[in-house]
Coordinates of C-alpha atoms in Angstrom, one line a residue:
Chain A
X1 CA 50.1 -11.6 -77.0
X2 CA 48.3 -14.8 -75.9
X3 CA 44.8 -16.0 -75.9
X4 CA 43.9 -17.8 -72.6
X5 CA 40.9 -20.0 -73.0
X6 CA 39.4 -21.7 -69.9
X7 CA 36.6 -24.2 -69.8
X8 CA 35.1 -24.1 -66.3
X9 CA 32.0 -25.2 -64.3
X10 CA 29.1 -22.8 -65.1
X11 CA 28.4 -22.2 -61.4
X12 CA 32.0 -21.0 -60.9
X13 CA 31.7 -18.2 -63.4
X14 CA 30.8 -15.5 -60.9
X15 CA 33.7 -16.5 -58.6
X16 CA 36.1 -16.5 -61.5
X17 CA 35.0 -13.1 -62.8
X18 CA 35.3 -11.6 -59.4
X19 CA 38.8 -13.0 -58.8
X20 CA 40.0 -11.8 -62.2
X21 CA 38.5 -8.4 -61.7
X22 CA 40.2 -8.0 -58.4
X23 CA 43.6 -8.4 -60.1
X24 CA 42.6 -5.9 -62.8
X25 CA 41.7 -8.4 -65.6
X26 CA 38.4 -7.2 -66.9
X27 CA 38.1 -8.0 -70.6
X28 CA 36.8 -11.4 -71.6
X29 CA 34.5 -13.2 -73.9
X30 CA 32.2 -15.9 -72.3
X31 CA 30.4 -18.7 -74.1
X32 CA 28.0 -21.4 -73.1
X33 CA 29.5 -24.7 -74.3
X34 CA 29.0 -28.4 -73.9
X35 CA 31.7 -31.1 -73.7
X36 CA 33.3 -34.0 -72.1
X37 CA 36.7 -34.6 -70.5
X38 CA 38.9 -37.5 -69.4
X39 CA 36.1 -39.1 -67.2
X40 CA 34.0 -39.4 -70.4
X41 CA 30.9 -37.6 -69.1
X42 CA 28.9 -38.7 -66.1
X43 CA 27.2 -42.1 -65.7
X44 CA 24.0 -42.1 -63.7
X45 CA 22.6 -45.4 -62.4
X46 CA 18.8 -45.7 -62.5
X47 CA 17.5 -48.9 -61.1
X48 CA 19.7 -51.1 -63.2
X49 CA 19.4 -48.9 -66.2
X50 CA 22.3 -46.7 -67.1
X51 CA 21.9 -43.1 -68.2
X52 CA 25.0 -41.7 -69.8
X53 CA 25.2 -38.0 -69.7
X54 CA 27.8 -37.5 -72.4
X55 CA 27.9 -33.7 -73.1
X56 CA 28.0 -31.7 -69.9
X57 CA 27.3 -28.0 -70.0
X58 CA 30.3 -25.8 -69.3
X59 CA 31.3 -22.2 -69.6
X60 CA 34.2 -21.0 -71.7
X61 CA 36.1 -17.8 -70.9
X62 CA 38.5 -16.4 -73.5
X63 CA 40.9 -13.6 -72.7
X64 CA 43.6 -12.0 -74.9
X65 CA 46.4 -10.7 -72.7
X66 CA 50.1 -9.9 -72.8
X67 CA 52.6 -12.7 -72.5
X68 CA 53.6 -11.8 -68.9
X69 CA 50.0 -11.9 -67.7
X70 CA 49.4 -15.6 -68.8
X71 CA 50.9 -17.2 -65.7
X72 CA 49.2 -15.0 -63.1
X73 CA 45.9 -15.5 -64.9
X74 CA 46.3 -19.3 -64.9
X75 CA 46.9 -19.1 -61.1
X76 CA 43.8 -17.0 -60.6
X77 CA 41.7 -19.3 -62.7
X78 CA 42.9 -22.4 -60.9
X79 CA 42.3 -20.9 -57.5
X80 CA 38.8 -19.6 -58.2
X81 CA 37.4 -22.4 -60.4
X82 CA 38.7 -25.4 -58.6
X83 CA 36.5 -27.8 -56.6
X84 CA 39.0 -30.7 -56.7
X85 CA 36.5 -33.0 -58.4
X86 CA 36.4 -34.4 -61.9
X87 CA 34.9 -31.8 -64.3
X88 CA 36.7 -28.7 -63.0
X89 CA 37.8 -28.0 -66.6
X90 CA 41.0 -27.1 -68.5
X91 CA 43.0 -24.0 -69.5
X92 CA 44.4 -23.6 -73.0
X93 CA 46.9 -20.9 -74.1
X94 CA 47.3 -19.9 -77.8
X95 CA 49.5 -17.3 -79.6
X96 CA 47.6 -14.3 -81.0
X97 CA 49.0 -12.6 -84.2
X98 CA 47.0 -9.4 -84.4
X99 CA 44.5 -7.6 -82.2
X100 CA 42.7 -4.8 -84.1
X101 CA 40.1 -2.5 -82.7
X102 CA 36.9 -1.9 -84.6
X103 CA 36.0 1.5 -83.1
X104 CA 39.2 3.1 -84.5
X105 CA 42.3 2.2 -86.4
X106 CA 44.3 0.9 -83.4
X107 CA 46.1 -2.3 -84.1
X108 CA 48.4 -4.2 -81.8
X109 CA 50.7 -6.6 -83.6
X110 CA 52.0 -9.4 -81.5
X111 CA 55.7 -10.0 -81.2
Chain B
X1 CA -32.8 -26.6 -54.1
X2 CA -32.7 -27.6 -57.7
X3 CA -29.8 -27.4 -60.1
X4 CA -29.2 -23.8 -61.4
X5 CA -28.0 -23.7 -65.0
X6 CA -26.3 -20.3 -64.5
X7 CA -24.4 -21.4 -61.4
X8 CA -23.4 -24.7 -62.9
X9 CA -22.1 -23.0 -66.1
X10 CA -20.1 -20.6 -64.0
X11 CA -18.5 -23.2 -61.7
X12 CA -17.6 -25.4 -64.7
X13 CA -15.7 -22.5 -66.2
X14 CA -14.2 -21.6 -62.8
X15 CA -13.0 -25.2 -62.5
X16 CA -11.2 -25.1 -65.8
X17 CA -9.7 -21.7 -65.0
X18 CA -8.4 -22.9 -61.6
X19 CA -6.9 -26.0 -63.3
X20 CA -4.7 -23.6 -65.4
X21 CA -3.2 -22.3 -62.2
X22 CA -1.3 -25.6 -61.7
X23 CA 0.8 -25.4 -64.9
X24 CA 0.9 -21.7 -64.1
X25 CA 2.8 -22.5 -60.8
X26 CA 5.0 -24.8 -63.0
X27 CA 6.0 -22.0 -65.3
X28 CA 6.3 -19.5 -62.4
X29 CA 8.7 -21.8 -60.6
X30 CA 10.3 -23.2 -63.8
X31 CA 11.5 -19.7 -64.8
X32 CA 13.2 -19.2 -61.4
X33 CA 15.4 -22.3 -61.4
X34 CA 18.5 -23.1 -63.5
X35 CA 17.9 -24.2 -67.0
X36 CA 18.9 -27.8 -66.2
X37 CA 15.8 -28.1 -63.9
X38 CA 13.0 -26.2 -65.8
X39 CA 11.4 -29.3 -67.2
X40 CA 11.5 -30.9 -63.8
X41 CA 9.7 -28.0 -62.1
X42 CA 7.0 -27.8 -64.7
X43 CA 6.6 -31.6 -64.9
X44 CA 6.3 -31.9 -61.1
X45 CA 3.3 -29.5 -61.2
X46 CA 1.6 -31.6 -63.9
X47 CA 2.5 -34.8 -61.9
X48 CA 1.0 -33.1 -58.8
X49 CA -2.2 -32.5 -60.7
X50 CA -2.4 -36.0 -62.0
X51 CA -1.8 -37.8 -58.7
X52 CA -4.1 -35.6 -56.8
X53 CA -6.8 -36.1 -59.4
X54 CA -6.8 -39.8 -58.6
X55 CA -6.3 -39.4 -54.9
X56 CA -9.2 -37.0 -54.7
X57 CA -11.8 -39.1 -56.4
X58 CA -10.8 -42.2 -54.5
X59 CA -10.2 -41.0 -50.9
X60 CA -9.5 -37.3 -50.8
X61 CA -13.0 -36.0 -51.3
X62 CA -14.6 -38.2 -48.7
X63 CA -11.8 -37.5 -46.2
X64 CA -12.5 -33.8 -46.7
X65 CA -16.2 -33.7 -47.3
X66 CA -17.5 -37.0 -45.9
X67 CA -19.7 -37.0 -42.7
X68 CA -17.7 -35.4 -39.9
X69 CA -15.7 -37.5 -37.4
X70 CA -14.9 -35.6 -34.2
X71 CA -14.4 -32.4 -36.1
X72 CA -11.1 -33.7 -37.5
X73 CA -11.7 -35.7 -40.6
X74 CA -14.5 -36.8 -43.0
X75 CA -15.8 -40.3 -42.9
X76 CA -15.6 -42.8 -45.8
X77 CA -19.2 -42.5 -46.9
X78 CA -18.1 -40.9 -50.2
X79 CA -15.3 -43.4 -50.8
X80 CA -14.7 -43.6 -54.6
X81 CA -17.4 -41.0 -55.1
X82 CA -20.2 -43.1 -53.6
X83 CA -23.2 -40.9 -53.4
X84 CA -21.7 -38.1 -55.3
X85 CA -24.2 -37.6 -58.1
X86 CA -25.3 -35.2 -60.8
X87 CA -28.0 -33.6 -58.6
X88 CA -27.3 -31.2 -55.8
X89 CA -27.9 -27.9 -54.2
X90 CA -27.6 -25.2 -56.9
X91 CA -24.8 -27.0 -58.6
X92 CA -24.3 -30.8 -59.0
X93 CA -22.4 -32.5 -56.2
X94 CA -20.1 -33.9 -58.8
X95 CA -19.2 -30.4 -59.9
X96 CA -18.5 -29.3 -56.4
X97 CA -16.3 -32.3 -56.0
X98 CA -14.2 -31.5 -59.1
X99 CA -14.0 -27.8 -58.2
X100 CA -12.5 -28.8 -54.9
X101 CA -10.2 -31.3 -56.8
X102 CA -8.5 -28.5 -58.7
X103 CA -7.7 -26.7 -55.4
X104 CA -6.0 -29.7 -54.0
X105 CA -4.0 -30.1 -57.2
X106 CA -2.6 -26.6 -57.2
X107 CA -1.8 -26.8 -53.5
X108 CA 0.5 -29.8 -54.0
X109 CA 2.1 -27.9 -56.9
X110 CA 3.0 -25.0 -54.7
X111 CA 4.6 -27.4 -52.2
X112 CA 7.3 -28.3 -54.8
X113 CA 9.0 -24.9 -54.0
X114 CA 10.7 -26.5 -51.0
X115 CA 12.4 -29.3 -52.9
X116 CA 13.2 -27.6 -56.2
X117 CA 16.2 -28.8 -58.1
X118 CA 17.1 -31.7 -55.7
X119 CA 14.2 -34.1 -55.1
X120 CA 13.9 -37.6 -56.3
X121 CA 10.8 -37.8 -58.5
X122 CA 9.7 -41.2 -57.2
X123 CA 9.9 -40.0 -53.6
X124 CA 8.0 -36.8 -54.4
X125 CA 5.2 -38.8 -55.9
X126 CA 4.9 -40.9 -52.8
X127 CA 5.1 -37.8 -50.6
X128 CA 2.5 -36.1 -52.8
X129 CA -0.1 -38.8 -52.2
X130 CA 0.5 -39.0 -48.5
X131 CA 0.8 -35.2 -48.0
X132 CA -2.5 -34.6 -49.7
X133 CA -4.1 -37.3 -47.6
X134 CA -2.6 -36.5 -44.3
X135 CA -2.2 -32.7 -44.4
X136 CA -4.5 -31.2 -47.1
X137 CA -7.6 -33.3 -46.6
X138 CA -7.9 -32.7 -42.8
X139 CA -7.4 -28.9 -43.3
X140 CA -10.1 -28.9 -46.0
X141 CA -12.4 -30.7 -43.7
X142 CA -11.7 -28.3 -40.8
X143 CA -12.5 -25.2 -42.9
X144 CA -15.3 -26.4 -45.3
X145 CA -16.3 -30.0 -44.6
X146 CA -18.0 -29.5 -41.2
X147 CA -14.8 -29.7 -39.1
X148 CA -13.9 -27.8 -35.9
X149 CA -12.7 -24.6 -37.6
X150 CA -15.9 -24.1 -39.5
X151 CA -17.9 -24.9 -36.4
X152 CA -15.9 -22.4 -34.4
X153 CA -16.8 -19.7 -37.0
X154 CA -13.4 -19.4 -38.6
X155 CA -13.7 -17.6 -42.0
X156 CA -11.8 -19.0 -44.9
X157 CA -13.5 -18.1 -48.1
X158 CA -11.3 -19.7 -50.7
X159 CA -8.5 -21.4 -48.8
X160 CA -6.1 -19.2 -46.9
X161 CA -5.4 -21.9 -44.4
X162 CA -6.3 -24.9 -46.5
X163 CA -4.3 -24.0 -49.6
X164 CA -1.7 -21.4 -48.7
X165 CA -0.7 -21.9 -45.1
X166 CA -0.6 -25.7 -45.7
X167 CA 1.6 -25.5 -48.8
X168 CA 3.7 -22.6 -47.6
X169 CA 4.6 -24.0 -44.2
X170 CA 4.8 -27.5 -45.7
X171 CA 7.4 -26.3 -48.1
X172 CA 9.4 -24.8 -45.3
X173 CA 9.4 -28.1 -43.5
X174 CA 10.4 -30.0 -46.6
X175 CA 13.3 -27.6 -47.3
X176 CA 14.5 -28.1 -43.7
X177 CA 14.5 -31.9 -44.1
X178 CA 15.9 -32.1 -47.7
X179 CA 18.6 -29.5 -47.0
X180 CA 20.0 -26.7 -49.2
X181 CA 20.9 -27.1 -52.8
X182 CA 24.6 -27.8 -53.5
X183 CA 26.3 -24.5 -53.7
X184 CA 23.4 -22.5 -52.3
X185 CA 24.7 -19.2 -51.0
X186 CA 28.0 -19.8 -52.8
X187 CA 27.1 -20.0 -56.5
X188 CA 24.8 -17.6 -58.3
X189 CA 21.4 -19.2 -58.6
X190 CA 19.5 -16.3 -60.2
X191 CA 16.2 -16.8 -62.1
X192 CA 17.0 -18.4 -65.4
X193 CA 14.1 -17.3 -67.5
X194 CA 12.0 -14.3 -66.1
X195 CA 9.7 -14.4 -69.2
X196 CA 8.6 -17.9 -68.2
X197 CA 8.0 -16.8 -64.6
X198 CA 6.0 -13.8 -65.8
X199 CA 3.9 -16.0 -68.0
X200 CA 3.2 -18.4 -65.1
X201 CA 2.4 -15.4 -62.9
X202 CA -0.1 -14.1 -65.4
X203 CA -1.8 -17.6 -65.5
X204 CA -2.0 -17.5 -61.7
X205 CA -3.6 -14.0 -61.6
X206 CA -6.1 -15.1 -64.3
X207 CA -6.9 -18.4 -62.6
X208 CA -7.3 -16.7 -59.2
X209 CA -10.4 -14.9 -60.4
X210 CA -12.1 -18.2 -60.6
X211 CA -10.3 -19.6 -57.5
X212 CA -11.9 -16.8 -55.3
X213 CA -15.1 -15.9 -57.3
X214 CA -15.9 -19.6 -57.8
X215 CA -15.7 -20.2 -54.1
X216 CA -19.1 -18.4 -53.8
X217 CA -20.3 -21.6 -55.5
X218 CA -22.9 -19.5 -57.3
X219 CA -22.9 -16.8 -60.0
X220 CA -24.0 -14.1 -57.5
X221 CA -23.0 -10.8 -55.9
X222 CA -20.6 -12.5 -53.5
X223 CA -18.8 -13.9 -56.5
X224 CA -18.6 -10.5 -58.1
X225 CA -17.2 -9.0 -54.8
X226 CA -14.6 -11.8 -54.7
X227 CA -13.5 -11.1 -58.3
X228 CA -13.1 -7.4 -57.6
X229 CA -11.2 -7.6 -54.3
X230 CA -9.0 -10.3 -55.8
X231 CA -7.9 -8.0 -58.6
X232 CA -7.5 -5.0 -56.3
X233 CA -5.4 -6.9 -53.8
X234 CA -3.1 -8.4 -56.5
X235 CA -2.5 -5.0 -57.9
X236 CA -1.8 -3.4 -54.5
X237 CA 0.6 -6.3 -53.7
X238 CA 2.4 -5.9 -57.0
X239 CA 3.0 -2.2 -56.5
X240 CA 4.1 -2.3 -52.9
X241 CA 6.6 -5.2 -53.4
X242 CA 8.0 -3.5 -56.5
X243 CA 8.4 -0.2 -54.7
X244 CA 10.1 -1.9 -51.8
X245 CA 12.5 -3.6 -54.2
X246 CA 13.0 -0.4 -56.0
X247 CA 14.2 1.3 -52.8
X248 CA 16.8 -1.5 -52.4
X249 CA 17.8 -1.5 -56.1
X250 CA 15.7 -1.9 -59.2
X251 CA 12.0 -2.3 -59.7
X252 CA 12.4 -5.9 -60.9
X253 CA 9.6 -7.6 -62.8
X254 CA 10.1 -10.7 -60.6
X255 CA 9.3 -8.5 -57.6
X256 CA 6.2 -7.2 -59.3
X257 CA 4.8 -10.6 -60.1
X258 CA 5.8 -12.0 -56.7
X259 CA 4.0 -9.1 -55.1
X260 CA 0.9 -9.8 -57.2
X261 CA 0.9 -13.4 -56.0
X262 CA 1.4 -12.2 -52.4
X263 CA -1.7 -10.0 -52.8
X264 CA -3.7 -12.8 -54.3
X265 CA -2.7 -15.2 -51.5
X266 CA -3.6 -12.7 -48.8
X267 CA -7.1 -11.8 -50.2
X268 CA -8.0 -15.5 -50.7
X269 CA -9.5 -16.2 -47.2
X270 CA -11.1 -12.7 -47.1
X271 CA -12.5 -12.4 -50.6
X272 CA -16.1 -13.1 -49.6
X273 CA -16.0 -11.0 -46.5
X274 CA -14.3 -7.7 -47.3
X275 CA -14.8 -4.8 -49.7
X276 CA -12.4 -3.3 -52.3
X277 CA -10.9 -0.6 -50.0
X278 CA -10.0 -3.2 -47.4
X279 CA -8.5 -5.3 -50.2
X280 CA -6.1 -2.6 -51.1
X281 CA -4.8 -2.6 -47.5
X282 CA -4.7 -6.4 -47.3
X283 CA -2.9 -6.8 -50.6
X284 CA -0.6 -3.8 -50.2
X285 CA 0.6 -4.9 -46.8
X286 CA 1.0 -8.5 -48.0
X287 CA 3.4 -7.3 -50.7
X288 CA 5.6 -5.7 -48.0
X289 CA 5.2 -8.5 -45.5
X290 CA 6.0 -11.3 -48.0
X291 CA 9.0 -9.4 -49.4
X292 CA 10.3 -8.9 -45.8
X293 CA 9.8 -12.6 -45.2
X294 CA 11.8 -13.4 -48.3
X295 CA 14.6 -11.2 -47.1
X296 CA 14.5 -12.8 -43.7
X297 CA 14.7 -16.3 -45.3
X298 CA 17.7 -15.3 -47.4
X299 CA 19.5 -13.8 -44.4
X300 CA 19.0 -17.0 -42.5
X301 CA 20.6 -18.9 -45.4
X302 CA 17.6 -21.2 -45.7
X303 CA 17.0 -22.7 -49.2
X304 CA 13.2 -22.7 -49.3
X305 CA 14.0 -22.3 -53.0
X306 CA 11.1 -20.5 -54.6
X307 CA 9.6 -18.8 -51.6
X308 CA 6.3 -20.7 -51.1
X309 CA 6.8 -20.1 -47.4
X310 CA 7.4 -16.3 -47.7
X311 CA 4.6 -15.7 -50.2
X312 CA 2.0 -18.5 -49.6
X313 CA 2.8 -19.3 -45.9
X314 CA 3.2 -15.8 -44.5
X315 CA 0.8 -14.3 -47.0
X316 CA -1.8 -16.9 -46.1
X317 CA -1.3 -16.3 -42.4
X318 CA -1.6 -12.6 -42.8
X319 CA -4.7 -13.1 -45.0
X320 CA -6.4 -15.3 -42.4
X321 CA -5.8 -12.6 -39.7
X322 CA -6.7 -9.8 -42.0
X323 CA -10.0 -11.5 -42.6
X324 CA -10.6 -11.2 -38.8
X325 CA -9.7 -7.5 -38.9
X326 CA -11.4 -6.2 -42.0
X327 CA -14.5 -8.5 -42.4
X328 CA -17.6 -6.4 -42.9
X329 CA -21.1 -7.6 -42.2
X330 CA -22.3 -5.5 -45.2
X331 CA -20.3 -7.8 -47.5
X332 CA -20.3 -11.3 -46.1
X333 CA -22.5 -11.1 -43.0
X334 CA -19.7 -11.1 -40.4
X335 CA -17.9 -8.1 -38.8
X336 CA -14.2 -8.1 -38.0
X337 CA -12.0 -6.2 -35.5
X338 CA -12.4 -2.8 -37.0
X339 CA -16.2 -3.1 -36.6
X340 CA -15.7 -4.1 -33.0
X341 CA -15.8 -7.9 -33.3
X342 CA -12.8 -8.9 -31.3
X343 CA -14.0 -12.5 -31.1
X344 CA -13.8 -13.0 -34.9
X345 CA -10.2 -11.7 -34.8
X346 CA -9.2 -14.2 -32.1
X347 CA -11.0 -17.0 -33.9
X348 CA -9.0 -16.2 -37.0
X349 CA -5.7 -16.0 -35.1
X350 CA -6.4 -19.3 -33.4
X351 CA -7.4 -21.1 -36.7
X352 CA -4.4 -19.8 -38.7
X353 CA -2.0 -20.7 -35.9
X354 CA -3.3 -24.3 -35.6
X355 CA -3.1 -24.6 -39.4
X356 CA 0.5 -23.4 -39.3
X357 CA 1.5 -25.9 -36.6
X358 CA -0.4 -28.8 -38.1
X359 CA 1.0 -28.2 -41.6
X360 CA 4.6 -27.7 -40.5
X361 CA 4.8 -30.6 -38.0
X362 CA 2.9 -33.2 -40.1
X363 CA 4.9 -32.3 -43.3
X364 CA 8.2 -32.5 -41.3
X365 CA 7.4 -35.9 -39.9
X366 CA 6.2 -37.2 -43.3
X367 CA 9.4 -35.9 -45.0
X368 CA 11.6 -37.5 -42.4
X369 CA 9.9 -40.8 -42.8
X370 CA 10.2 -40.7 -46.6
X371 CA 13.8 -39.5 -46.4
X372 CA 14.8 -42.4 -44.1
X373 CA 13.0 -45.0 -46.2
X374 CA 13.0 -44.0 -49.9
X375 CA 15.4 -41.1 -49.7
X376 CA 14.1 -37.7 -50.5
X377 CA 17.1 -36.3 -52.4
X378 CA 19.0 -37.2 -55.6
X379 CA 22.7 -37.9 -55.5
X380 CA 25.1 -35.0 -55.8
X381 CA 26.0 -36.1 -59.3
X382 CA 22.4 -36.1 -60.4
X383 CA 21.9 -32.7 -58.9
X384 CA 24.9 -31.4 -60.7
X385 CA 23.7 -32.7 -64.1
X386 CA 20.2 -31.4 -63.3
X387 CA 16.8 -33.1 -62.7
X388 CA 15.7 -32.7 -66.3
X389 CA 18.2 -35.2 -67.5
X390 CA 18.7 -37.3 -64.3
X391 CA 14.9 -37.7 -63.5
X392 CA 13.3 -37.3 -66.9
X393 CA 16.0 -38.1 -69.5
X394 CA 15.1 -34.8 -71.2
X395 CA 16.7 -31.5 -71.8
X396 CA 15.6 -28.1 -73.1
X397 CA 18.7 -27.8 -75.2
X398 CA 18.8 -31.1 -77.0

């Protein structure tokens, strides 16, 4: 099992959700986050004065899926969240050891 | 006539209540934009009030209420409040001046709908001074300052043409010049904080009692009538818009409060001339008409972001015409169409149409000039970050 974490533009969330749902990927956790990437935030010029907007609001999506689903999900995320400009975000994939339900005693142990 | 203490006390309180409508518009609009622009929306309303406060006491009042020049504009005899003193007819002239000031302030605040989330603050301030001077002041003169509309017999009790048609159709013109927000129609731009919008709406409904009742300029029966019909019309608008939205989906609170504002707008010109039963019809039909106008705007892909056009523009236009239909001599001394006075109906139709054309065309020209010289819109990067940070250096979250 893998955890796929994507940091995306907040305004792309609806597109991303719809694209994932279309391919049958429904479960996810969404967080409002702030951060900066390789372009080091955004620099605004204001009549000679510089305003540096360091931490830019982003949306983080986390999904725990089977190993075989990771590549298709990365493709869907790229296609639905991309604008081609700086700040489109990143995708991170982590191993998951155990997924345990709370409602009952189901437990899926990762290989 | 001497100064009347009761009337004076009443209008002072009304002035304070109407002032609260301007930040009310700010909260109403602020709740409907994305969280990165909420400070900007509220601040623009305060800024509108501040700049109009100065504009009005220097040139605005005299252009609106100075001695008439060709029916179009007031003369400069009250420049910088010359001759505006503490005596007057029933209430002090100075009080009448400041009561009118709060109207001009809220009108400019309503106009911010058309440029929400994308206007350069500095350009908006320049636009605000010029717009109030070139668009609002002549309209106020026409209706109330001895201009052609008043002479013709057009009825506008509390500002259907002056406040609502001007800001509504002005906002439409601004939206056309400045263009849609980046991602409009593509990204979800749902209201960020409905609670804030409801609070702003409540402040508007509250202030509107003074807006309309105070326009009687005396604590008399006409003021009482205006208060009652204002409330009835708002209630009717709230219910019809909500029901219409319910048929299409859910009875949203945003629809309820938008409908209330539509009802308030529509009754504004009529509030001294119609009775409560007519007010139910006027407000109820305004809720449906303005909701329809909103749907039409969305279908056309036009980003007049917070619907000043649909609610204030179309609601104001309907209210002006409805005044000509439902006016009753028993209330305000003039009959409308349903009492056989076709002439009054035609006068209202003509007055409202001229106001629509004047407000739209003049605002459009003004916006083009500012866009070509100062630039009306922020850069795409500033728009992405949001106006709270890019224009004010502030944020609700940090």
